[in-house]
Amino acid sequence: MDYTLEAVHEVMFTMWASRSRATRAFERGAQGEMFVLRELLFRGARTPTQLAEAMGATSGRISSILSSLGKKGWIVRTGDPEDRRSVVVELSDEGRHMVKAHGDALVKRLEWVFSQMGERRTRDFVGLLGEFMTYLSICDPQEERPTAEQVQVAFERNRRLHDRMVEMARAGGHDCMPGGPPHCWFAQGTTAETEQDGSSAR
């Protein structure tokens, strides 16, 4: 069996076999309610249209998510001062606390995993994962294989995102969001630009 096909099977098996609660928590962070909450944390007040564009969702889907978040008391809706026909959505204090608690929990889980792997293997893994996800981000089953130019653009874009993340991490994260958690670069990974990349920057 060719190594590429063997690798595909191994990756698919690993993804299927490791369906843990933590894995599902990461998946929820990239879509739905948690995506909206982290988008509001990082970018501040947004309109439903802006949230839909960032998430790549329909207006109906965003409306449903915002309705659910509103019932939980995690967001606040106010009139848009620039357009009375529209509304803007912001995090409530309770919503901000919930996002921070969720981020803290995920970071602790990852820290434990990497402590088991050791520094060298962790750094190797992070580098390879970044490379894998960059290639994957430009693979569309409905399109032709990416060109060399598309690959170069994708890696350059992810390198910029990675450098920005490193700067924020070195600053302790305290400057990226007033009152935000030290790891608020975690929310950075959910901005529209990163969602379009479909990968973690590396």
PDB file of C-alpha atoms in Angstrom:
ATOM      1  CA  MET A   1       0.000   0.000   0.000  1.00  0.00           C
ATOM      2  CA  ASP A   2       1.313   3.434  -0.929  1.00  0.00           C
ATOM      3  CA  TYR A   3       2.369   5.430   2.142  1.00  0.00           C
ATOM      4  CA  THR A   4       0.000   8.278   1.311  1.00  0.00           C
ATOM      5  CA  LEU A   5      -3.049   5.996   1.277  1.00  0.00           C
ATOM      6  CA  GLU A   6      -1.852   4.256   4.425  1.00  0.00           C
ATOM      7  CA  ALA A   7      -1.496   7.652   6.114  1.00  0.00           C
ATOM      8  CA  VAL A   8      -5.042   8.604   5.092  1.00  0.00           C
ATOM      9  CA  HIS A   9      -6.397   5.458   6.732  1.00  0.00           C
ATOM     10  CA  GLU A  10      -4.334   6.055   9.873  1.00  0.00           C
ATOM     11  CA  VAL A  11      -5.529   9.656  10.206  1.00  0.00           C
ATOM     12  CA  MET A  12      -9.159   8.705   9.651  1.00  0.00           C
ATOM     13  CA  PHE A  13      -8.896   5.890  12.189  1.00  0.00           C
ATOM     14  CA  THR A  14      -7.228   8.168  14.746  1.00  0.00           C
ATOM     15  CA  MET A  15      -9.918  10.817  14.347  1.00  0.00           C
ATOM     16  CA  TRP A  16     -12.653   8.187  14.684  1.00  0.00           C
ATOM     17  CA  ALA A  17     -11.078   6.310  17.599  1.00  0.00           C
ATOM     18  CA  SER A  18     -10.322   9.376  19.707  1.00  0.00           C
ATOM     19  CA  ARG A  19     -13.834  10.777  19.946  1.00  0.00           C
ATOM     20  CA  SER A  20     -13.532  12.024  23.503  1.00  0.00           C
ATOM     21  CA  ARG A  21     -15.447  14.692  25.356  1.00  0.00           C
ATOM     22  CA  ALA A  22     -12.412  16.959  24.984  1.00  0.00           C
ATOM     23  CA  THR A  23     -12.357  16.412  21.216  1.00  0.00           C
ATOM     24  CA  ARG A  24     -16.022  17.296  20.947  1.00  0.00           C
ATOM     25  CA  ALA A  25     -15.381  20.411  23.030  1.00  0.00           C
ATOM     26  CA  PHE A  26     -12.764  21.559  20.519  1.00  0.00           C
ATOM     27  CA  GLU A  27     -15.174  20.936  17.663  1.00  0.00           C
ATOM     28  CA  ARG A  28     -17.876  22.976  19.363  1.00  0.00           C
ATOM     29  CA  GLY A  29     -15.351  25.792  19.743  1.00  0.00           C
ATOM     30  CA  ALA A  30     -15.075  26.073  15.969  1.00  0.00           C
ATOM     31  CA  GLN A  31     -18.782  26.402  15.327  1.00  0.00           C
ATOM     32  CA  GLY A  32     -22.109  27.265  16.867  1.00  0.00           C
ATOM     33  CA  GLU A  33     -22.497  29.034  20.164  1.00  0.00           C
ATOM     34  CA  MET A  34     -18.873  28.910  21.270  1.00  0.00           C
ATOM     35  CA  PHE A  35     -17.681  30.364  17.982  1.00  0.00           C
ATOM     36  CA  VAL A  36     -20.073  33.308  18.354  1.00  0.00           C
ATOM     37  CA  LEU A  37     -19.079  33.870  21.982  1.00  0.00           C
ATOM     38  CA  ARG A  38     -15.359  33.902  21.219  1.00  0.00           C
ATOM     39  CA  GLU A  39     -15.927  36.131  18.187  1.00  0.00           C
ATOM     40  CA  LEU A  40     -17.689  38.631  20.448  1.00  0.00           C
ATOM     41  CA  LEU A  41     -14.946  38.333  23.067  1.00  0.00           C
ATOM     42  CA  PHE A  42     -12.175  39.099  20.626  1.00  0.00           C
ATOM     43  CA  ARG A  43     -13.852  41.536  18.248  1.00  0.00           C
ATOM     44  CA  GLY A  44     -16.393  43.221  20.489  1.00  0.00           C
ATOM     45  CA  ALA A  45     -19.940  44.143  19.484  1.00  0.00           C
ATOM     46  CA  ARG A  46     -21.019  42.678  16.151  1.00  0.00           C
ATOM     47  CA  THR A  47     -24.165  42.646  14.080  1.00  0.00           C
ATOM     48  CA  PRO A  48     -25.857  39.334  13.263  1.00  0.00           C
ATOM     49  CA  THR A  49     -24.794  39.808   9.637  1.00  0.00           C
ATOM     50  CA  GLN A  50     -21.143  40.180  10.635  1.00  0.00           C
ATOM     51  CA  LEU A  51     -21.351  37.074  12.798  1.00  0.00           C
ATOM     52  CA  ALA A  52     -22.920  35.095   9.965  1.00  0.00           C
ATOM     53  CA  GLU A  53     -20.146  36.156   7.587  1.00  0.00           C
ATOM     54  CA  ALA A  54     -17.410  35.275  10.103  1.00  0.00           C
ATOM     55  CA  MET A  55     -18.906  31.854  10.762  1.00  0.00           C
ATOM     56  CA  GLY A  56     -19.871  31.175   7.158  1.00  0.00           C
ATOM     57  CA  ALA A  57     -23.433  30.478   8.276  1.00  0.00           C
ATOM     58  CA  THR A  58     -26.875  31.495   7.107  1.00  0.00           C
ATOM     59  CA  SER A  59     -28.802  34.301   8.772  1.00  0.00           C
ATOM     60  CA  GLY A  60     -31.283  31.716  10.015  1.00  0.00           C
ATOM     61  CA  ARG A  61     -28.543  29.696  11.684  1.00  0.00           C
ATOM     62  CA  ILE A  62     -27.112  32.775  13.414  1.00  0.00           C
ATOM     63  CA  SER A  63     -30.581  33.866  14.503  1.00  0.00           C
ATOM     64  CA  SER A  64     -31.106  30.479  16.151  1.00  0.00           C
ATOM     65  CA  ILE A  65     -27.727  30.635  17.914  1.00  0.00           C
ATOM     66  CA  LEU A  66     -28.310  34.173  19.177  1.00  0.00           C
ATOM     67  CA  SER A  67     -31.757  33.214  20.432  1.00  0.00           C
ATOM     68  CA  SER A  68     -30.264  30.352  22.437  1.00  0.00           C
ATOM     69  CA  LEU A  69     -27.453  32.516  23.824  1.00  0.00           C
ATOM     70  CA  GLY A  70     -29.949  35.217  24.763  1.00  0.00           C
ATOM     71  CA  LYS A  71     -32.067  32.762  26.733  1.00  0.00           C
ATOM     72  CA  LYS A  72     -28.953  31.708  28.641  1.00  0.00           C
ATOM     73  CA  GLY A  73     -28.142  35.319  29.451  1.00  0.00           C
ATOM     74  CA  TRP A  74     -24.758  35.209  27.733  1.00  0.00           C
ATOM     75  CA  ILE A  75     -25.331  38.033  25.242  1.00  0.00           C
ATOM     76  CA  VAL A  76     -26.973  41.443  25.198  1.00  0.00           C
ATOM     77  CA  ARG A  77     -28.686  42.950  22.156  1.00  0.00           C
ATOM     78  CA  THR A  78     -28.880  46.687  21.667  1.00  0.00           C
ATOM     79  CA  GLY A  79     -29.887  48.982  18.837  1.00  0.00           C
ATOM     80  CA  ASP A  80     -27.226  49.915  16.326  1.00  0.00           C
ATOM     81  CA  PRO A  81     -26.643  53.681  16.729  1.00  0.00           C
ATOM     82  CA  GLU A  82     -25.704  53.908  13.047  1.00  0.00           C
ATOM     83  CA  ASP A  83     -28.721  51.962  11.788  1.00  0.00           C
ATOM     84  CA  ARG A  84     -31.921  51.915  13.831  1.00  0.00           C
ATOM     85  CA  ARG A  85     -33.231  48.979  11.809  1.00  0.00           C
ATOM     86  CA  SER A  86     -30.359  46.802  12.947  1.00  0.00           C
ATOM     87  CA  VAL A  87     -29.083  45.481  16.274  1.00  0.00           C
ATOM     88  CA  VAL A  88     -25.647  44.793  17.661  1.00  0.00           C
ATOM     89  CA  VAL A  89     -24.757  41.875  19.897  1.00  0.00           C
ATOM     90  CA  GLU A  90     -22.355  42.000  22.834  1.00  0.00           C
ATOM     91  CA  LEU A  91     -21.242  39.616  25.545  1.00  0.00           C
ATOM     92  CA  SER A  92     -22.900  39.935  28.907  1.00  0.00           C
ATOM     93  CA  ASP A  93     -20.743  39.700  32.026  1.00  0.00           C
ATOM     94  CA  GLU A  94     -21.957  36.144  32.492  1.00  0.00           C
ATOM     95  CA  GLY A  95     -21.146  35.299  28.888  1.00  0.00           C
ATOM     96  CA  ARG A  96     -17.638  36.730  29.193  1.00  0.00           C
ATOM     97  CA  HIS A  97     -17.060  34.665  32.323  1.00  0.00           C
ATOM     98  CA  MET A  98     -18.303  31.521  30.583  1.00  0.00           C
ATOM     99  CA  VAL A  99     -15.971  31.969  27.604  1.00  0.00           C
ATOM    100  CA  LYS A 100     -13.011  32.515  29.934  1.00  0.00           C
ATOM    101  CA  ALA A 101     -13.856  29.409  31.948  1.00  0.00           C
ATOM    102  CA  HIS A 102     -14.202  27.347  28.763  1.00  0.00           C
ATOM    103  CA  GLY A 103     -10.865  28.595  27.433  1.00  0.00           C
ATOM    104  CA  ASP A 104      -9.097  27.968  30.746  1.00  0.00           C
ATOM    105  CA  ALA A 105     -10.363  24.384  30.823  1.00  0.00           C
ATOM    106  CA  LEU A 106      -9.229  23.632  27.265  1.00  0.00           C
ATOM    107  CA  VAL A 107      -5.796  25.139  27.850  1.00  0.00           C
ATOM    108  CA  LYS A 108      -5.287  23.015  30.956  1.00  0.00           C
ATOM    109  CA  ARG A 109      -6.231  19.871  29.048  1.00  0.00           C
ATOM    110  CA  LEU A 110      -3.759  20.667  26.299  1.00  0.00           C
ATOM    111  CA  GLU A 111      -1.012  21.482  28.770  1.00  0.00           C
ATOM    112  CA  TRP A 112      -1.484  18.063  30.368  1.00  0.00           C
ATOM    113  CA  VAL A 113      -1.401  16.274  26.999  1.00  0.00           C
ATOM    114  CA  PHE A 114       1.785  18.048  25.945  1.00  0.00           C
ATOM    115  CA  SER A 115       3.411  17.397  29.318  1.00  0.00           C
ATOM    116  CA  GLN A 116       2.931  13.691  28.630  1.00  0.00           C
ATOM    117  CA  MET A 117       4.438  13.968  25.150  1.00  0.00           C
ATOM    118  CA  GLY A 118       7.518  15.930  26.217  1.00  0.00           C
ATOM    119  CA  GLU A 119       8.952  19.120  24.742  1.00  0.00           C
ATOM    120  CA  ARG A 120      10.720  17.701  21.668  1.00  0.00           C
ATOM    121  CA  ARG A 121       7.806  15.578  20.495  1.00  0.00           C
ATOM    122  CA  THR A 122       5.350  18.387  21.273  1.00  0.00           C
ATOM    123  CA  ARG A 123       7.280  20.865  19.139  1.00  0.00           C
ATOM    124  CA  ASP A 124       7.571  18.315  16.316  1.00  0.00           C
ATOM    125  CA  PHE A 125       3.845  17.593  16.548  1.00  0.00           C
ATOM    126  CA  VAL A 126       2.821  21.264  16.524  1.00  0.00           C
ATOM    127  CA  GLY A 127       5.003  21.951  13.494  1.00  0.00           C
ATOM    128  CA  LEU A 128       3.699  18.966  11.548  1.00  0.00           C
ATOM    129  CA  LEU A 129       0.106  19.681  12.525  1.00  0.00           C
ATOM    130  CA  GLY A 130       0.433  23.251  11.298  1.00  0.00           C
ATOM    131  CA  GLU A 131       1.818  22.026   7.986  1.00  0.00           C
ATOM    132  CA  PHE A 132      -0.886  19.366   7.642  1.00  0.00           C
ATOM    133  CA  MET A 133      -3.706  21.791   8.424  1.00  0.00           C
ATOM    134  CA  THR A 134      -2.345  24.384   6.006  1.00  0.00           C
ATOM    135  CA  TYR A 135      -2.398  21.906   3.141  1.00  0.00           C
ATOM    136  CA  LEU A 136      -5.814  20.666   4.221  1.00  0.00           C
ATOM    137  CA  SER A 137      -7.210  24.200   4.328  1.00  0.00           C
ATOM    138  CA  ILE A 138      -6.784  24.627   0.567  1.00  0.00           C
ATOM    139  CA  CYS A 139      -8.021  21.163  -0.418  1.00  0.00           C
ATOM    140  CA  ASP A 140     -11.541  21.396  -1.797  1.00  0.00           C
ATOM    141  CA  PRO A 141     -13.045  18.054  -2.889  1.00  0.00           C
ATOM    142  CA  GLN A 142     -14.968  19.915  -5.593  1.00  0.00           C
ATOM    143  CA  GLU A 143     -11.923  21.682  -7.030  1.00  0.00           C
ATOM    144  CA  GLU A 144      -8.674  20.776  -8.755  1.00  0.00           C
ATOM    145  CA  ARG A 145      -5.571  20.188  -6.682  1.00  0.00           C
ATOM    146  CA  PRO A 146      -4.049  23.435  -5.342  1.00  0.00           C
ATOM    147  CA  THR A 147      -1.339  25.052  -7.406  1.00  0.00           C
ATOM    148  CA  ALA A 148       2.142  25.814  -6.100  1.00  0.00           C
ATOM    149  CA  GLU A 149       1.150  29.484  -5.909  1.00  0.00           C
ATOM    150  CA  GLN A 150      -1.926  28.693  -3.791  1.00  0.00           C
ATOM    151  CA  VAL A 151       0.197  26.610  -1.455  1.00  0.00           C
ATOM    152  CA  GLN A 152       2.701  29.437  -1.055  1.00  0.00           C
ATOM    153  CA  VAL A 153      -0.055  31.967  -0.347  1.00  0.00           C
ATOM    154  CA  ALA A 154      -1.613  29.674   2.268  1.00  0.00           C
ATOM    155  CA  PHE A 155       1.668  29.177   4.121  1.00  0.00           C
ATOM    156  CA  GLU A 156       2.487  32.894   4.030  1.00  0.00           C
ATOM    157  CA  ARG A 157      -0.962  33.745   5.410  1.00  0.00           C
ATOM    158  CA  ASN A 158      -0.631  31.206   8.187  1.00  0.00           C
ATOM    159  CA  ARG A 159       2.863  32.400   9.001  1.00  0.00           C
ATOM    160  CA  ARG A 160       1.528  35.926   9.516  1.00  0.00           C
ATOM    161  CA  LEU A 161      -1.202  34.605  11.800  1.00  0.00           C
ATOM    162  CA  HIS A 162       1.324  32.527  13.702  1.00  0.00           C
ATOM    163  CA  ASP A 163       3.660  35.483  14.215  1.00  0.00           C
ATOM    164  CA  ARG A 164       0.762  37.564  15.489  1.00  0.00           C
ATOM    165  CA  MET A 165      -0.243  34.821  17.906  1.00  0.00           C
ATOM    166  CA  VAL A 166       3.334  34.511  19.196  1.00  0.00           C
ATOM    167  CA  GLU A 167       3.525  38.260  19.808  1.00  0.00           C
ATOM    168  CA  MET A 168       0.329  38.154  21.826  1.00  0.00           C
ATOM    169  CA  ALA A 169       1.493  35.110  23.798  1.00  0.00           C
ATOM    170  CA  ARG A 170       4.840  36.743  24.615  1.00  0.00           C
ATOM    171  CA  ALA A 171       2.991  39.802  25.847  1.00  0.00           C
ATOM    172  CA  GLY A 172       1.205  37.529  28.267  1.00  0.00           C
ATOM    173  CA  GLY A 173      -2.040  38.108  26.431  1.00  0.00           C
ATOM    174  CA  HIS A 174      -2.974  40.934  28.779  1.00  0.00           C
ATOM    175  CA  ASP A 175      -2.905  43.601  26.097  1.00  0.00           C
ATOM    176  CA  CYS A 176      -5.026  41.811  23.500  1.00  0.00           C
ATOM    177  CA  MET A 177      -8.311  42.241  25.339  1.00  0.00           C
ATOM    178  CA  PRO A 178      -9.033  44.501  28.305  1.00  0.00           C
ATOM    179  CA  GLY A 179      -9.735  42.259  31.229  1.00  0.00           C
ATOM    180  CA  GLY A 180      -9.265  39.198  29.018  1.00  0.00           C
ATOM    181  CA  PRO A 181      -7.669  35.920  30.067  1.00  0.00           C
ATOM    182  CA  PRO A 182      -3.899  35.428  29.651  1.00  0.00           C
ATOM    183  CA  HIS A 183      -4.562  32.995  26.812  1.00  0.00           C
ATOM    184  CA  CYS A 184      -6.917  35.246  24.851  1.00  0.00           C
ATOM    185  CA  TRP A 185      -4.892  34.461  21.743  1.00  0.00           C
ATOM    186  CA  PHE A 186      -7.030  31.329  21.884  1.00  0.00           C
ATOM    187  CA  ALA A 187      -9.942  33.504  20.817  1.00  0.00           C
ATOM    188  CA  GLN A 188      -7.733  34.963  18.119  1.00  0.00           C
ATOM    189  CA  GLY A 189      -7.886  31.659  16.384  1.00  0.00           C
ATOM    190  CA  THR A 190     -11.569  32.112  15.718  1.00  0.00           C
ATOM    191  CA  THR A 191     -11.481  35.354  13.806  1.00  0.00           C
ATOM    192  CA  ALA A 192     -12.843  35.417  10.298  1.00  0.00           C
ATOM    193  CA  GLU A 193      -9.355  35.359   8.782  1.00  0.00           C
ATOM    194  CA  THR A 194      -8.382  32.203  10.601  1.00  0.00           C
ATOM    195  CA  GLU A 195     -11.696  30.547   9.846  1.00  0.00           C
ATOM    196  CA  GLN A 196     -11.086  31.165   6.172  1.00  0.00           C
ATOM    197  CA  ASP A 197      -7.668  29.617   6.455  1.00  0.00           C
ATOM    198  CA  GLY A 198      -9.230  26.629   8.137  1.00  0.00           C
ATOM    199  CA  SER A 199      -6.124  25.994  10.137  1.00  0.00           C
ATOM    200  CA  SER A 200      -3.979  27.007  13.021  1.00  0.00           C
ATOM    201  CA  ALA A 201      -1.229  29.329  11.932  1.00  0.00           C
ATOM    202  CA  ARG A 202       2.206  27.917  11.812  1.00  0.00           C
TER     203      ARG A 202
END
